Short mmCIF file of C-alpha atoms in Angstrom, two decimals:
data_model
loop_
_atom_site.label_atom_id
_atom_site.label_comp_id
_atom_site.label_asym_id
_atom_site.label_seq_id
_atom_site.Cartn_x
_atom_site.Cartn_y
_atom_site.Cartn_z
CA MET T 1 12.48 38.98 16.58
CA ARG T 2 15.18 36.87 18.22
CA PRO T 3 15.82 34.67 15.12
CA LEU T 4 16.16 37.82 13.00
CA ALA T 5 18.57 39.38 15.51
CA ALA T 6 20.65 36.18 15.54
CA LEU T 7 20.76 36.16 11.74
CA GLY T 8 21.82 39.83 11.70
CA LEU T 9 24.58 39.14 14.21
CA ALA T 10 25.84 36.21 12.12
CA LEU T 11 25.96 38.40 9.03
CA ALA T 12 27.85 41.14 10.90
CA LEU T 13 30.40 38.66 12.21
CA ALA T 14 30.85 37.17 8.77
CA GLY T 15 31.83 40.48 7.22
CA CYS T 16 32.10 40.04 3.48
CA SER T 17 31.79 36.26 3.68
CA VAL T 18 28.82 34.53 2.07
CA ILE T 19 26.58 32.57 4.41
CA SER T 20 24.54 29.81 2.79
CA ILE T 21 21.49 28.57 4.66
CA ASP T 22 19.84 25.47 3.18
CA LEU T 23 16.13 25.62 3.92
CA THR T 24 15.30 22.63 1.73
CA PRO T 25 13.31 20.03 3.71
CA ARG T 26 15.19 16.76 4.16
CA ILE T 27 13.97 13.20 4.42
CA ARG T 28 15.50 11.81 7.59
CA PRO T 29 16.37 8.13 8.14
CA LEU T 30 13.89 5.91 9.92
CA GLU T 31 14.20 5.68 13.67
CA GLU T 32 12.78 3.06 16.00
CA GLN T 33 10.05 3.86 18.51
CA THR T 34 8.58 1.51 21.09
CA VAL T 35 4.79 1.63 21.13
CA GLU T 36 4.22 -0.75 24.02
CA GLY T 37 5.69 -3.74 25.81
CA ARG T 38 9.13 -4.50 27.17
CA GLY T 39 12.07 -6.83 26.72
CA ASP T 40 14.75 -7.31 24.12
CA ALA T 41 12.57 -9.12 21.57
CA LYS T 42 10.68 -6.90 19.15
CA ILE T 43 7.55 -7.16 17.05
CA LEU T 44 7.63 -4.74 14.13
CA LEU T 45 4.28 -3.14 13.31
CA MET T 46 4.27 -1.97 9.69
CA ASP T 47 1.53 0.16 8.19
CA VAL T 48 0.00 -0.33 4.73
CA SER T 49 -2.67 2.36 4.42
CA GLY T 50 -4.34 4.17 1.56
CA PHE T 51 -3.93 3.75 -2.18
CA ILE T 52 -1.16 1.28 -3.00
CA SER T 53 1.17 2.85 -5.53
CA ASP T 54 4.83 3.46 -6.27
CA GLU T 55 4.12 7.19 -6.43
CA GLY T 56 4.17 9.49 -3.41
CA SER T 57 0.90 11.35 -2.89
CA GLY T 58 1.25 15.08 -2.49
CA PRO T 59 -0.77 17.60 -0.53
CA ILE T 60 -3.90 19.16 -2.01
CA LEU T 61 -2.51 22.70 -1.63
CA THR T 62 1.16 23.59 -1.52
CA ILE T 63 2.60 27.03 -0.83
CA GLY T 64 6.21 27.26 -1.95
CA ALA T 65 8.31 24.17 -2.49
CA GLU T 66 6.47 20.89 -2.04
CA PRO T 67 7.82 18.91 0.92
CA PRO T 68 9.60 15.68 -0.03
CA ARG T 69 7.54 12.54 0.35
CA VAL T 70 8.53 8.90 0.44
CA PRO T 71 6.42 6.60 -1.77
CA MET T 72 4.86 3.60 -0.05
CA LEU T 73 7.02 1.04 -1.85
CA VAL T 74 10.20 2.89 -0.91
CA ARG T 75 9.20 3.14 2.75
CA ILE T 76 8.17 -0.51 3.01
CA ARG T 77 11.42 -1.68 1.43
CA GLU T 78 13.34 0.59 3.80
CA GLU T 79 11.50 -0.73 6.85
CA LEU T 80 11.98 -4.38 5.88
CA THR T 81 15.67 -3.83 5.18
CA LYS T 82 16.12 -2.22 8.59
CA ALA T 83 14.21 -5.04 10.29
CA ALA T 84 16.18 -7.73 8.42
CA ALA T 85 19.38 -6.38 9.94
CA ASP T 86 18.00 -6.53 13.49
CA ASP T 87 18.06 -10.02 15.02
CA ASP T 88 15.85 -8.82 17.86
CA VAL T 89 12.93 -8.39 15.45
CA ARG T 90 11.14 -11.69 15.99
CA ALA T 91 7.81 -11.10 14.23
CA LEU T 92 6.15 -8.75 11.76
CA VAL T 93 2.58 -7.46 11.95
CA LEU T 94 1.10 -5.77 8.88
CA ARG T 95 -1.67 -3.32 9.71
CA ILE T 96 -3.60 -3.02 6.44
CA ASN T 97 -6.23 -0.40 5.67
CA SER T 98 -6.41 -0.13 1.89
CA PRO T 99 -8.87 -0.60 -0.98
CA GLY T 100 -5.92 -1.67 -3.14
CA GLY T 101 -4.05 0.10 -5.90
CA THR T 102 -1.96 -0.66 -8.94
CA VAL T 103 -1.32 -4.27 -9.89
CA THR T 104 2.46 -3.92 -9.90
CA ALA T 105 2.73 -2.01 -6.60
CA SER T 106 0.51 -4.58 -4.84
CA ASP T 107 2.60 -7.44 -6.23
CA ILE T 108 5.90 -5.79 -5.24
CA ILE T 109 4.78 -5.31 -1.63
CA TYR T 110 3.58 -8.93 -1.52
CA ARG T 111 6.96 -10.10 -2.79
CA GLU T 112 8.94 -7.91 -0.39
CA VAL T 113 7.00 -9.22 2.61
CA ASP T 114 7.16 -12.81 1.36
CA LEU T 115 10.93 -12.61 0.85
CA PHE T 116 11.38 -11.11 4.32
CA ARG T 117 9.26 -13.86 5.86
CA ARG T 118 11.18 -16.66 4.15
CA GLN T 119 14.66 -15.20 4.64
CA ARG T 120 14.24 -14.26 8.30
CA LYS T 121 12.01 -17.27 9.07
CA ILE T 122 9.86 -15.28 11.47
CA PRO T 123 6.04 -15.20 11.66
CA VAL T 124 4.13 -12.56 9.73
CA VAL T 125 0.61 -11.61 10.79
CA ALA T 126 -1.73 -9.32 8.84
CA VAL T 127 -4.43 -7.42 10.72
CA LEU T 128 -7.16 -5.96 8.50
CA MET T 129 -8.78 -2.69 9.54
CA ASP T 130 -11.68 -0.83 7.84
CA VAL T 131 -10.95 -2.03 4.32
CA ALA T 132 -8.45 -4.58 3.04
CA ALA T 133 -9.83 -5.21 -0.41
CA SER T 134 -8.36 -6.24 -3.74
CA GLY T 135 -4.69 -5.14 -3.64
CA GLY T 136 -5.00 -4.70 0.12
CA TYR T 137 -6.06 -8.33 0.45
CA TYR T 138 -3.39 -9.36 -2.08
CA VAL T 139 -0.72 -7.94 0.25
CA ALA T 140 -2.29 -9.73 3.23
CA LEU T 141 -1.82 -13.06 1.45
CA ALA T 142 1.92 -12.79 2.15
CA ALA T 143 1.21 -13.28 5.87
CA ASP T 144 1.14 -16.60 7.73
CA THR T 145 -2.00 -15.56 9.62
CA ILE T 146 -4.71 -13.05 8.68
CA VAL T 147 -6.74 -11.44 11.45
CA ALA T 148 -9.77 -9.38 10.40
CA HIS T 149 -11.28 -6.65 12.55
CA PRO T 150 -14.97 -7.48 13.33
CA THR T 151 -16.08 -4.66 11.01
CA THR T 152 -13.54 -5.22 8.21
CA VAL T 153 -14.60 -5.24 4.57
CA THR T 154 -12.32 -7.44 2.48
CA GLY T 155 -12.26 -9.52 -0.69
CA SER T 156 -12.91 -7.78 -4.03
CA ILE T 157 -10.54 -10.27 -5.62
CA GLY T 158 -10.08 -9.21 -9.21
CA VAL T 159 -8.73 -6.66 -11.69
CA ILE T 160 -10.22 -3.44 -13.01
CA MET T 161 -9.06 -1.12 -15.76
CA ILE T 162 -9.89 2.58 -15.71
CA SER T 163 -9.84 4.67 -18.86
CA LEU T 164 -11.37 7.95 -19.90
CA ASN T 165 -13.23 8.53 -23.16
CA ALA T 166 -13.43 12.21 -24.04
CA GLU T 167 -14.30 11.75 -27.72
CA GLY T 168 -17.89 12.98 -27.39
CA LEU T 169 -16.90 16.05 -25.39
CA MET T 170 -14.20 16.98 -27.89
CA GLU T 171 -16.68 16.74 -30.76
CA LYS T 172 -19.03 19.10 -28.95
CA ILE T 173 -16.36 21.76 -28.51
CA GLY T 174 -14.86 21.27 -31.95
CA LEU T 175 -11.55 19.68 -31.02
CA ALA T 176 -9.85 16.76 -32.72
CA THR T 177 -6.55 14.92 -32.37
CA ASN T 178 -4.14 13.80 -35.05
CA THR T 179 -2.36 10.54 -34.25
CA ILE T 180 0.50 9.13 -36.29
CA LYS T 181 1.29 5.58 -35.23
CA SER T 182 3.45 2.65 -36.25
CA GLY T 183 0.69 0.06 -35.87
CA ALA T 184 -3.07 -0.20 -35.71
CA ARG T 185 -3.08 -0.95 -31.97
CA LYS T 186 -0.40 1.53 -30.90
CA ASP T 187 -2.93 3.98 -29.43
CA MET T 188 -5.41 1.43 -28.07
CA GLY T 189 -6.97 2.80 -24.91
CA SER T 190 -6.54 6.40 -26.02
CA PRO T 191 -8.98 8.77 -24.28
CA PHE T 192 -9.57 10.47 -27.63
CA ARG T 193 -11.41 7.59 -29.31
CA GLN T 194 -13.53 4.59 -28.45
CA LEU T 195 -12.14 1.09 -28.15
CA THR T 196 -12.77 -1.25 -31.05
CA PRO T 197 -14.19 -4.71 -30.24
CA GLU T 198 -10.80 -6.24 -31.07
CA GLU T 199 -8.99 -3.85 -28.70
CA ARG T 200 -11.47 -4.56 -25.93
CA ALA T 201 -10.76 -8.27 -26.37
CA ILE T 202 -7.02 -7.62 -26.10
CA PHE T 203 -7.44 -5.65 -22.88
CA GLN T 204 -9.74 -8.37 -21.53
CA SER T 205 -7.08 -11.02 -22.19
CA VAL T 206 -4.53 -8.99 -20.20
CA ILE T 207 -6.99 -8.50 -17.34
CA ASP T 208 -7.84 -12.22 -17.35
CA ASP T 209 -4.15 -13.14 -17.08
CA LEU T 210 -3.57 -10.78 -14.14
CA TYR T 211 -6.76 -12.10 -12.55
CA ARG T 212 -5.43 -15.67 -12.81
CA GLN T 213 -2.27 -14.60 -11.01
CA PHE T 214 -4.35 -13.14 -8.16
CA VAL T 215 -6.49 -16.28 -7.86
CA ALA T 216 -3.35 -18.45 -7.91
CA LYS T 217 -2.05 -16.53 -4.88
CA VAL T 218 -5.34 -17.18 -3.07
CA VAL T 219 -5.16 -20.90 -3.89
CA GLU T 220 -1.53 -21.17 -2.79
CA ARG T 221 -1.59 -19.09 0.38
CA ARG T 222 -5.10 -19.89 1.68
CA GLN T 223 -5.07 -23.59 0.72
CA ILE T 224 -8.35 -23.26 -1.15
CA SER T 225 -9.18 -25.35 -4.21
CA PRO T 226 -9.04 -23.56 -7.58
CA ALA T 227 -12.75 -24.15 -8.13
CA VAL T 228 -13.73 -22.62 -4.79
CA ALA T 229 -11.28 -19.74 -5.22
CA ALA T 230 -12.74 -18.92 -8.64
CA THR T 231 -16.22 -18.82 -7.10
CA LEU T 232 -15.09 -16.47 -4.35
CA ALA T 233 -13.09 -14.27 -6.72
CA ASP T 234 -15.91 -12.65 -8.68
CA GLY T 235 -15.05 -9.18 -7.36
CA ARG T 236 -17.52 -9.16 -4.47
CA ILE T 237 -16.61 -7.88 -1.01
CA TYR T 238 -17.00 -9.83 2.24
CA THR T 239 -17.58 -8.97 5.86
CA ALA T 240 -15.17 -10.40 8.41
CA ASP T 241 -17.60 -13.20 9.31
CA GLN T 242 -18.16 -14.07 5.66
CA ALA T 243 -14.42 -14.03 4.94
CA LEU T 244 -13.80 -16.33 7.91
CA SER T 245 -16.45 -18.80 6.76
CA HIS T 246 -14.82 -18.91 3.30
CA LYS T 247 -11.31 -19.32 4.81
CA LEU T 248 -10.10 -16.03 3.36
CA VAL T 249 -9.01 -15.02 6.89
CA ASP T 250 -7.96 -17.10 9.90
CA ARG T 251 -9.69 -15.34 12.76
CA ILE T 252 -11.57 -12.23 13.82
CA GLY T 253 -10.05 -9.88 16.36
CA TYR T 254 -8.41 -6.56 17.10
CA VAL T 255 -4.85 -5.27 16.84
CA PRO T 256 -3.93 -6.58 20.34
CA ASP T 257 -5.18 -10.02 19.25
CA ALA T 258 -2.97 -9.91 16.15
CA LEU T 259 0.01 -8.91 18.31
CA GLU T 260 -0.72 -11.81 20.65
CA VAL T 261 -0.86 -14.20 17.68
CA ALA T 262 2.54 -12.89 16.59
CA ARG T 263 3.98 -13.26 20.12
CA ARG T 264 2.84 -16.85 20.40
CA ALA T 265 3.97 -17.77 16.89
CA ALA T 266 7.43 -16.39 17.70
CA GLY T 267 7.52 -18.29 21.00
CA LEU T 268 7.76 -15.12 23.09
CA THR T 269 6.39 -14.44 26.55
CA GLU T 270 7.09 -10.72 26.28
CA ALA T 271 8.17 -8.38 23.52
CA ARG T 272 8.27 -4.73 22.59
CA VAL T 273 5.96 -3.59 19.80
CA ILE T 274 7.98 -1.17 17.69
CA VAL T 275 7.40 1.03 14.65
CA TYR T 276 9.83 2.76 12.34
CA LYS T 277 9.13 6.44 11.79
CA ARG T 278 10.67 9.67 10.57
CA PRO T 279 11.70 12.32 13.10
CA ARG T 280 8.73 14.45 14.18
CA GLU T 281 6.27 11.88 12.87
CA TYR T 282 3.60 10.89 15.41
CA ARG T 283 3.46 7.11 15.96
CA ALA T 284 2.75 6.87 19.69
CA THR T 285 0.09 4.15 19.40
CA TYR T 286 -0.39 1.18 17.11
CA TYR T 287 -3.36 2.92 15.47
CA ALA T 288 -1.26 5.84 14.19
CA ARG T 289 -0.64 5.75 10.45
CA SER T 290 2.79 6.11 8.93
CA GLU T 291 1.49 8.72 6.50
CA THR T 292 -0.72 11.70 7.30
CA ASP T 293 -2.10 12.46 3.84
CA ALA T 294 -5.86 12.96 3.51
CA SER T 295 -6.35 9.53 1.99
CA VAL T 296 -9.72 10.19 0.36
CA PHE T 297 -8.53 13.27 -1.49
CA ALA T 298 -5.18 11.67 -2.31
CA SER T 299 -6.90 8.62 -3.83
CA VAL T 300 -9.27 10.78 -5.88
CA SER T 301 -6.32 12.84 -7.13
CA GLN T 302 -4.35 9.72 -8.08
CA LEU T 303 -7.29 8.10 -9.86
CA THR T 304 -8.05 11.29 -11.76
CA GLY T 305 -4.43 11.50 -12.87
CA MET T 306 -4.41 7.85 -13.92
CA ALA T 307 -7.56 8.20 -15.98
CA GLY T 308 -6.09 11.15 -17.83
CA ALA T 309 -2.78 9.39 -18.42
CA GLY T 310 -4.36 6.39 -20.13
CA PRO T 311 -5.59 2.96 -19.02
CA ARG T 312 -4.20 1.58 -15.77
CA LEU T 313 -4.60 -1.97 -14.51
CA LEU T 314 -5.57 -2.09 -10.86
CA TYR T 315 -6.16 -4.49 -8.00
CA LEU T 316 -8.64 -2.00 -6.56
CA TRP T 317 -12.09 -2.02 -5.00
CA MET T 318 -13.70 0.92 -6.72
CA PRO T 319 -17.49 1.03 -6.18
#
């Protein structure tokens, strides 16, 4: 009752004045939190978890106004910008737990990390958790060193396109669409009709080109021959031991091992491990995620939306 009494008192004191109370949730700036360690030097631990996309995933059930959410790309850019302005940040560790996502979002994160690494000239270490496949592995390629957890599943190097074909269902329920188009291929990939052989070939050519870009990154960053990379990049997944034997990762270890690799690469004897977080966000250990969405449901929701919206090209492990 005390908040109500305080509000009533404020109204009485205001007389005929109008009091405006903004209850809209706000996105607060990132703040630094030390997870462990000491000293002036810092190692930034940045989280890349869940479906990689430029869209913010929302809650499954919302009552009232939906709380504002920061898309992954926006947050990562914000974190790297903040770290770039701090000379005490001497290394970056990417904690990756992702089956991948859209081609463009994966490539943007790779570029942002790569630019940060080259401009700041500090070591970047990727530590792979449960899954770092397809787009998740693509992002890891931006690191100088890749450390895989002993139980990591990685690889799945390749491109997949998801589309929905509802033509048969619509015929059963007596529905049809009328499409007016400027060219024969304008509606290729429409969920309301099947692909023609020519359209399938066009899509395949696009997928092949994006696949070549992925393989080129593997060749460049992992120093693997094109022939070997093409053999490894048939879409299969690898355990940590298999990935190590194929030189897709540099070593097997845990998060503390990745932090130690970063410390040594930066020439530090001691350093604070820090994270950037929003106020009231729990990041007390280096296993805490930067986002608290139910990742399984969020991914299903995003994939369902993508299928309905038309074909999407993905660096995604989708068994």
